[in-house]
Amino acid sequence: MNIILLGPPGAGKGTQARILVETTGFVQLSTGDMLRAAVAAGTEVGRKAKAVMEAGQLVSDDIVIGVVSDRLDEPDTRAGVIFDGFPRTAAQAEALDRLLAEKGLTLDAAISMEVDDELLVDRVSGRYICAACGEGYHDRYKKPAQEGVCDACGGTEFNRRADDNAETVRARLVAYHADTAPLIDYYTGTGKLKTVDGMAEIDEVTRAIRRALGPG
Ligand code: AMP
């Protein structure tokens, strides 16, 4: 099964993608994670993407589509893919349709995670992840059971993303509304759109996604 998690920054796409990976065996394809890894590794893609990401703007379609195309050539994606943060523009959505068709794959659903804009800056600016395993936390909404220790792996180092500050989050929201929100209409048109309430508790959102995906 191949599914897209669609929603603004802070909607919970990464959190839900990680949960789905554990329960389904699908792979998470996060273009944000892949681009951050490219920046950290200092690759050509990373050099081109760095300043754009720091400004909260969208990296060019060509770069992102190239990264996704390469990733889809890896055999583990045949187990099913959860697209997290991709596609983000109409050109990317069309490219994804093309890439999937070329590889004999289909898109099963695009899950739109609906959240109130006013809460997003707060959600995003309080979040951090375990440096060792990537488990996500939040200053207020999801603290580790024992302060300073990751629930998932016991790690004690945590990272905050450079672009998770209030100013950059606002720029990312502008980009979302201008370029990504129109994809809701695109996937309504293809009959793939399912909507879930992203404001609910994490477990409830997971259940809503499972209901939206149907049995099996
Ligand atoms: P994310 O981790 O999904 O919030 O992405 C972080 C940043 O990476 C975004 O603000 C963009 O600068 C860039 N990015 C990630 N995915 C895409 C994409 N599909 N298209 C363009 N830029 C992207």
mmCIF file of N, CA and C in Angstrom, residues 91-163:
data_model
loop_
_atom_site.group_PDB
_atom_site.id
_atom_site.type_symbol
_atom_site.label_atom_id
_atom_site.label_comp_id
_atom_site.label_asym_id
_atom_site.label_seq_id
_atom_site.Cartn_x
_atom_site.Cartn_y
_atom_site.Cartn_z
ATOM 1 N N ALA A 91 3.208 20.069 -9.351
ATOM 2 C CA ALA A 91 4.193 19.395 -10.222
ATOM 3 C C ALA A 91 4.713 18.118 -9.549
ATOM 4 N N GLN A 92 4.915 18.168 -8.249
ATOM 5 C CA GLN A 92 5.387 16.969 -7.530
ATOM 6 C C GLN A 92 4.309 15.882 -7.531
ATOM 7 N N ALA A 93 3.031 16.286 -7.376
ATOM 8 C CA ALA A 93 1.938 15.301 -7.363
ATOM 9 C C ALA A 93 1.869 14.608 -8.722
ATOM 10 N N GLU A 94 2.009 15.390 -9.777
ATOM 11 C CA GLU A 94 1.959 14.796 -11.122
ATOM 12 C C GLU A 94 3.169 13.897 -11.346
ATOM 13 N N ALA A 95 4.331 14.324 -10.863
ATOM 14 C CA ALA A 95 5.540 13.500 -11.006
ATOM 15 C C ALA A 95 5.390 12.196 -10.233
ATOM 16 N N LEU A 96 4.762 12.261 -9.069
ATOM 17 C CA LEU A 96 4.574 11.031 -8.282
ATOM 18 C C LEU A 96 3.671 10.059 -9.032
ATOM 19 N N ASP A 97 2.591 10.562 -9.604
ATOM 20 C CA ASP A 97 1.714 9.680 -10.394
ATOM 21 C C ASP A 97 2.528 8.983 -11.488
ATOM 22 N N ARG A 98 3.382 9.772 -12.138
ATOM 23 C CA ARG A 98 4.182 9.249 -13.244
ATOM 24 C C ARG A 98 5.174 8.191 -12.741
ATOM 25 N N LEU A 99 5.882 8.537 -11.656
ATOM 26 C CA LEU A 99 6.888 7.617 -11.109
ATOM 27 C C LEU A 99 6.254 6.302 -10.678
ATOM 28 N N LEU A 100 5.120 6.386 -9.996
ATOM 29 C CA LEU A 100 4.455 5.164 -9.531
ATOM 30 C C LEU A 100 4.020 4.324 -10.734
ATOM 31 N N ALA A 101 3.451 4.984 -11.741
ATOM 32 C CA ALA A 101 2.986 4.240 -12.925
ATOM 33 C C ALA A 101 4.158 3.543 -13.611
ATOM 34 N N GLU A 102 5.292 4.256 -13.730
ATOM 35 C CA GLU A 102 6.475 3.662 -14.378
ATOM 36 C C GLU A 102 6.933 2.398 -13.650
ATOM 37 N N LYS A 103 6.755 2.401 -12.336
ATOM 38 C CA LYS A 103 7.235 1.265 -11.543
ATOM 39 C C LYS A 103 6.128 0.235 -11.300
ATOM 40 N N GLY A 104 4.996 0.431 -11.955
ATOM 41 C CA GLY A 104 3.882 -0.512 -11.809
ATOM 42 C C GLY A 104 3.224 -0.435 -10.442
ATOM 43 N N LEU A 105 3.309 0.712 -9.787
ATOM 44 C CA LEU A 105 2.726 0.863 -8.453
ATOM 45 C C LEU A 105 1.523 1.808 -8.522
ATOM 46 N N THR A 106 0.703 1.773 -7.465
ATOM 47 C CA THR A 106 -0.437 2.695 -7.436
ATOM 48 C C THR A 106 -0.485 3.408 -6.095
ATOM 49 N N LEU A 107 -1.162 4.531 -6.102
ATOM 50 C CA LEU A 107 -1.383 5.272 -4.864
ATOM 51 C C LEU A 107 -2.719 4.827 -4.283
ATOM 52 N N ASP A 108 -2.714 4.442 -2.990
ATOM 53 C CA ASP A 108 -3.958 3.969 -2.386
ATOM 54 C C ASP A 108 -4.756 5.090 -1.745
ATOM 55 N N ALA A 109 -4.074 6.023 -1.081
ATOM 56 C CA ALA A 109 -4.823 7.094 -0.406
ATOM 57 C C ALA A 109 -3.914 8.285 -0.123
ATOM 58 N N ALA A 110 -4.534 9.458 -0.116
ATOM 59 C CA ALA A 110 -3.868 10.670 0.376
ATOM 60 C C ALA A 110 -4.659 11.105 1.601
ATOM 61 N N ILE A 111 -3.996 11.045 2.757
ATOM 62 C CA ILE A 111 -4.682 11.345 4.011
ATOM 63 C C ILE A 111 -4.421 12.799 4.374
ATOM 64 N N SER A 112 -5.450 13.605 4.376
ATOM 65 C CA SER A 112 -5.289 15.011 4.740
ATOM 66 C C SER A 112 -5.494 15.156 6.248
ATOM 67 N N MET A 113 -4.450 15.630 6.939
ATOM 68 C CA MET A 113 -4.520 15.800 8.395
ATOM 69 C C MET A 113 -4.864 17.260 8.683
ATOM 70 N N GLU A 114 -6.102 17.474 9.160
ATOM 71 C CA GLU A 114 -6.586 18.841 9.316
ATOM 72 C C GLU A 114 -6.268 19.378 10.704
ATOM 73 N N VAL A 115 -5.684 20.562 10.756
ATOM 74 C CA VAL A 115 -5.318 21.194 12.034
ATOM 75 C C VAL A 115 -5.545 22.703 11.956
ATOM 76 N N ASP A 116 -5.765 23.322 13.115
ATOM 77 C CA ASP A 116 -5.947 24.784 13.154
ATOM 78 C C ASP A 116 -4.597 25.466 13.005
ATOM 79 N N ASP A 117 -4.549 26.411 12.077
ATOM 80 C CA ASP A 117 -3.310 27.153 11.827
ATOM 81 C C ASP A 117 -2.717 27.793 13.079
ATOM 82 N N GLU A 118 -3.598 28.348 13.928
ATOM 83 C CA GLU A 118 -3.082 29.108 15.087
ATOM 84 C C GLU A 118 -2.250 28.225 16.015
ATOM 85 N N LEU A 119 -2.587 26.922 16.040
ATOM 86 C CA LEU A 119 -1.888 26.043 16.979
ATOM 87 C C LEU A 119 -0.567 25.512 16.434
ATOM 88 N N LEU A 120 -0.356 25.688 15.131
ATOM 89 C CA LEU A 120 0.791 25.025 14.520
ATOM 90 C C LEU A 120 2.125 25.611 14.951
ATOM 91 N N VAL A 121 2.177 26.953 15.070
ATOM 92 C CA VAL A 121 3.444 27.578 15.442
ATOM 93 C C VAL A 121 3.867 27.042 16.808
ATOM 94 N N ASP A 122 2.896 26.930 17.707
ATOM 95 C CA ASP A 122 3.144 26.428 19.046
ATOM 96 C C ASP A 122 3.584 24.952 19.010
ATOM 97 N N ARG A 123 2.902 24.176 18.213
ATOM 98 C CA ARG A 123 3.235 22.749 18.112
ATOM 99 C C ARG A 123 4.652 22.560 17.576
ATOM 100 N N VAL A 124 4.980 23.310 16.516
ATOM 101 C CA VAL A 124 6.258 23.085 15.853
ATOM 102 C C VAL A 124 7.407 23.646 16.672
ATOM 103 N N SER A 125 7.190 24.842 17.276
ATOM 104 C CA SER A 125 8.345 25.422 17.969
ATOM 105 C C SER A 125 8.699 24.683 19.260
ATOM 106 N N GLY A 126 7.794 23.827 19.762
ATOM 107 C CA GLY A 126 8.131 23.094 20.990
ATOM 108 C C GLY A 126 8.672 21.699 20.751
ATOM 109 N N ARG A 127 8.914 21.323 19.510
ATOM 110 C CA ARG A 127 9.208 19.900 19.294
ATOM 111 C C ARG A 127 10.712 19.609 19.193
ATOM 112 N N TYR A 128 11.078 18.392 19.500
ATOM 113 C CA TYR A 128 12.468 17.954 19.410
ATOM 114 C C TYR A 128 12.481 16.440 19.244
ATOM 115 N N ILE A 129 13.627 15.916 18.792
ATOM 116 C CA ILE A 129 13.692 14.459 18.577
ATOM 117 C C ILE A 129 14.917 13.867 19.274
ATOM 118 N N CYS A 130 14.825 12.578 19.547
ATOM 119 C CA CYS A 130 15.963 11.844 20.101
ATOM 120 C C CYS A 130 17.046 11.764 19.021
ATOM 121 N N ALA A 131 18.273 12.151 19.389
ATOM 122 C CA ALA A 131 19.369 12.155 18.415
ATOM 123 C C ALA A 131 19.711 10.733 17.969
ATOM 124 N N ALA A 132 19.457 9.749 18.839
ATOM 125 C CA ALA A 132 19.851 8.376 18.502
ATOM 126 C C ALA A 132 18.819 7.672 17.622
ATOM 127 N N CYS A 133 17.516 7.783 17.948
ATOM 128 C CA CYS A 133 16.532 6.975 17.216
ATOM 129 C C CYS A 133 15.487 7.798 16.480
ATOM 130 N N GLY A 134 15.469 9.108 16.691
ATOM 131 C CA GLY A 134 14.538 9.950 15.936
ATOM 132 C C GLY A 134 13.142 10.042 16.529
ATOM 133 N N GLU A 135 12.901 9.392 17.676
ATOM 134 C CA GLU A 135 11.574 9.490 18.310
ATOM 135 C C GLU A 135 11.272 10.968 18.602
ATOM 136 N N GLY A 136 10.035 11.366 18.304
ATOM 137 C CA GLY A 136 9.682 12.780 18.445
ATOM 138 C C GLY A 136 9.081 13.108 19.803
ATOM 139 N N TYR A 137 9.407 14.294 20.323
ATOM 140 C CA TYR A 137 8.849 14.752 21.608
ATOM 141 C C TYR A 137 8.408 16.206 21.481
ATOM 142 N N HIS A 138 7.707 16.684 22.521
ATOM 143 C CA HIS A 138 7.278 18.087 22.529
ATOM 144 C C HIS A 138 7.355 18.612 23.958
ATOM 145 N N ASP A 139 7.777 19.881 24.078
ATOM 146 C CA ASP A 139 7.944 20.475 25.409
ATOM 147 C C ASP A 139 6.687 20.338 26.265
ATOM 148 N N ARG A 140 5.516 20.432 25.616
ATOM 149 C CA ARG A 140 4.294 20.371 26.398
ATOM 150 C C ARG A 140 3.437 19.143 26.127
ATOM 151 N N TYR A 141 3.364 18.723 24.848
ATOM 152 C CA TYR A 141 2.374 17.699 24.491
ATOM 153 C C TYR A 141 2.888 16.269 24.601
ATOM 154 N N LYS A 142 4.206 16.080 24.527
ATOM 155 C CA LYS A 142 4.706 14.698 24.591
ATOM 156 C C LYS A 142 6.114 14.693 25.178
ATOM 157 N N LYS A 143 6.153 14.690 26.539
ATOM 158 C CA LYS A 143 7.465 14.658 27.207
ATOM 159 C C LYS A 143 7.871 13.205 27.414
ATOM 160 N N PRO A 144 9.179 12.918 27.459
ATOM 161 C CA PRO A 144 9.586 11.553 27.810
ATOM 162 C C PRO A 144 9.124 11.233 29.237
ATOM 163 N N ALA A 145 8.830 9.943 29.513
ATOM 164 C CA ALA A 145 8.363 9.553 30.844
ATOM 165 C C ALA A 145 9.379 9.989 31.904
ATOM 166 N N GLN A 146 10.653 9.785 31.600
ATOM 167 C CA GLN A 146 11.713 10.238 32.515
ATOM 168 C C GLN A 146 12.449 11.389 31.827
ATOM 169 N N GLU A 147 12.474 12.532 32.478
ATOM 170 C CA GLU A 147 13.026 13.713 31.823
ATOM 171 C C GLU A 147 14.446 13.461 31.294
ATOM 172 N N GLY A 148 14.672 13.847 30.047
ATOM 173 C CA GLY A 148 16.011 13.737 29.479
ATOM 174 C C GLY A 148 16.394 12.351 28.984
ATOM 175 N N VAL A 149 15.438 11.392 29.035
ATOM 176 C CA VAL A 149 15.746 10.029 28.578
ATOM 177 C C VAL A 149 14.688 9.599 27.559
ATOM 178 N N CYS A 150 15.138 9.172 26.391
ATOM 179 C CA CYS A 150 14.198 8.769 25.341
ATOM 180 C C CYS A 150 13.425 7.518 25.748
ATOM 181 N N ASP A 151 12.086 7.570 25.637
ATOM 182 C CA ASP A 151 11.248 6.409 25.972
ATOM 183 C C ASP A 151 11.568 5.219 25.068
ATOM 184 N N ALA A 152 11.873 5.521 23.808
ATOM 185 C CA ALA A 152 12.008 4.437 22.823
ATOM 186 C C ALA A 152 13.342 3.712 22.924
ATOM 187 N N CYS A 153 14.451 4.471 23.165
ATOM 188 C CA CYS A 153 15.764 3.797 23.088
ATOM 189 C C CYS A 153 16.681 4.105 24.266
ATOM 190 N N GLY A 154 16.233 4.968 25.187
ATOM 191 C CA GLY A 154 17.075 5.290 26.348
ATOM 192 C C GLY A 154 18.133 6.338 26.049
ATOM 193 N N GLY A 155 18.143 6.871 24.826
ATOM 194 C CA GLY A 155 19.119 7.914 24.467
ATOM 195 C C GLY A 155 18.953 9.160 25.330
ATOM 196 N N THR A 156 20.014 9.921 25.480
ATOM 197 C CA THR A 156 19.937 11.109 26.342
ATOM 198 C C THR A 156 20.292 12.399 25.594
ATOM 199 N N GLU A 157 20.483 12.272 24.286
ATOM 200 C CA GLU A 157 20.754 13.481 23.498
ATOM 201 C C GLU A 157 19.569 13.762 22.606
ATOM 202 N N PHE A 158 19.206 15.030 22.526
ATOM 203 C CA PHE A 158 18.037 15.408 21.738
ATOM 204 C C PHE A 158 18.402 16.568 20.821
ATOM 205 N N ASN A 159 17.728 16.635 19.669
ATOM 206 C CA ASN A 159 17.981 17.718 18.713
ATOM 207 C C ASN A 159 16.707 18.479 18.390
ATOM 208 N N ARG A 160 16.889 19.794 18.179
ATOM 209 C CA ARG A 160 15.797 20.607 17.636
ATOM 210 C C ARG A 160 16.180 21.006 16.229
ATOM 211 N N ARG A 161 15.200 21.030 15.324
ATOM 212 C CA ARG A 161 15.492 21.422 13.951
ATOM 213 C C ARG A 161 15.727 22.926 13.854
ATOM 214 N N ALA A 162 16.685 23.315 12.984
ATOM 215 C CA ALA A 162 17.009 24.727 12.817
ATOM 216 C C ALA A 162 15.808 25.516 12.300
ATOM 217 N N ASP A 163 14.933 24.851 11.516
ATOM 218 C CA ASP A 163 13.804 25.591 10.933
ATOM 219 C C ASP A 163 12.540 25.520 11.788
#
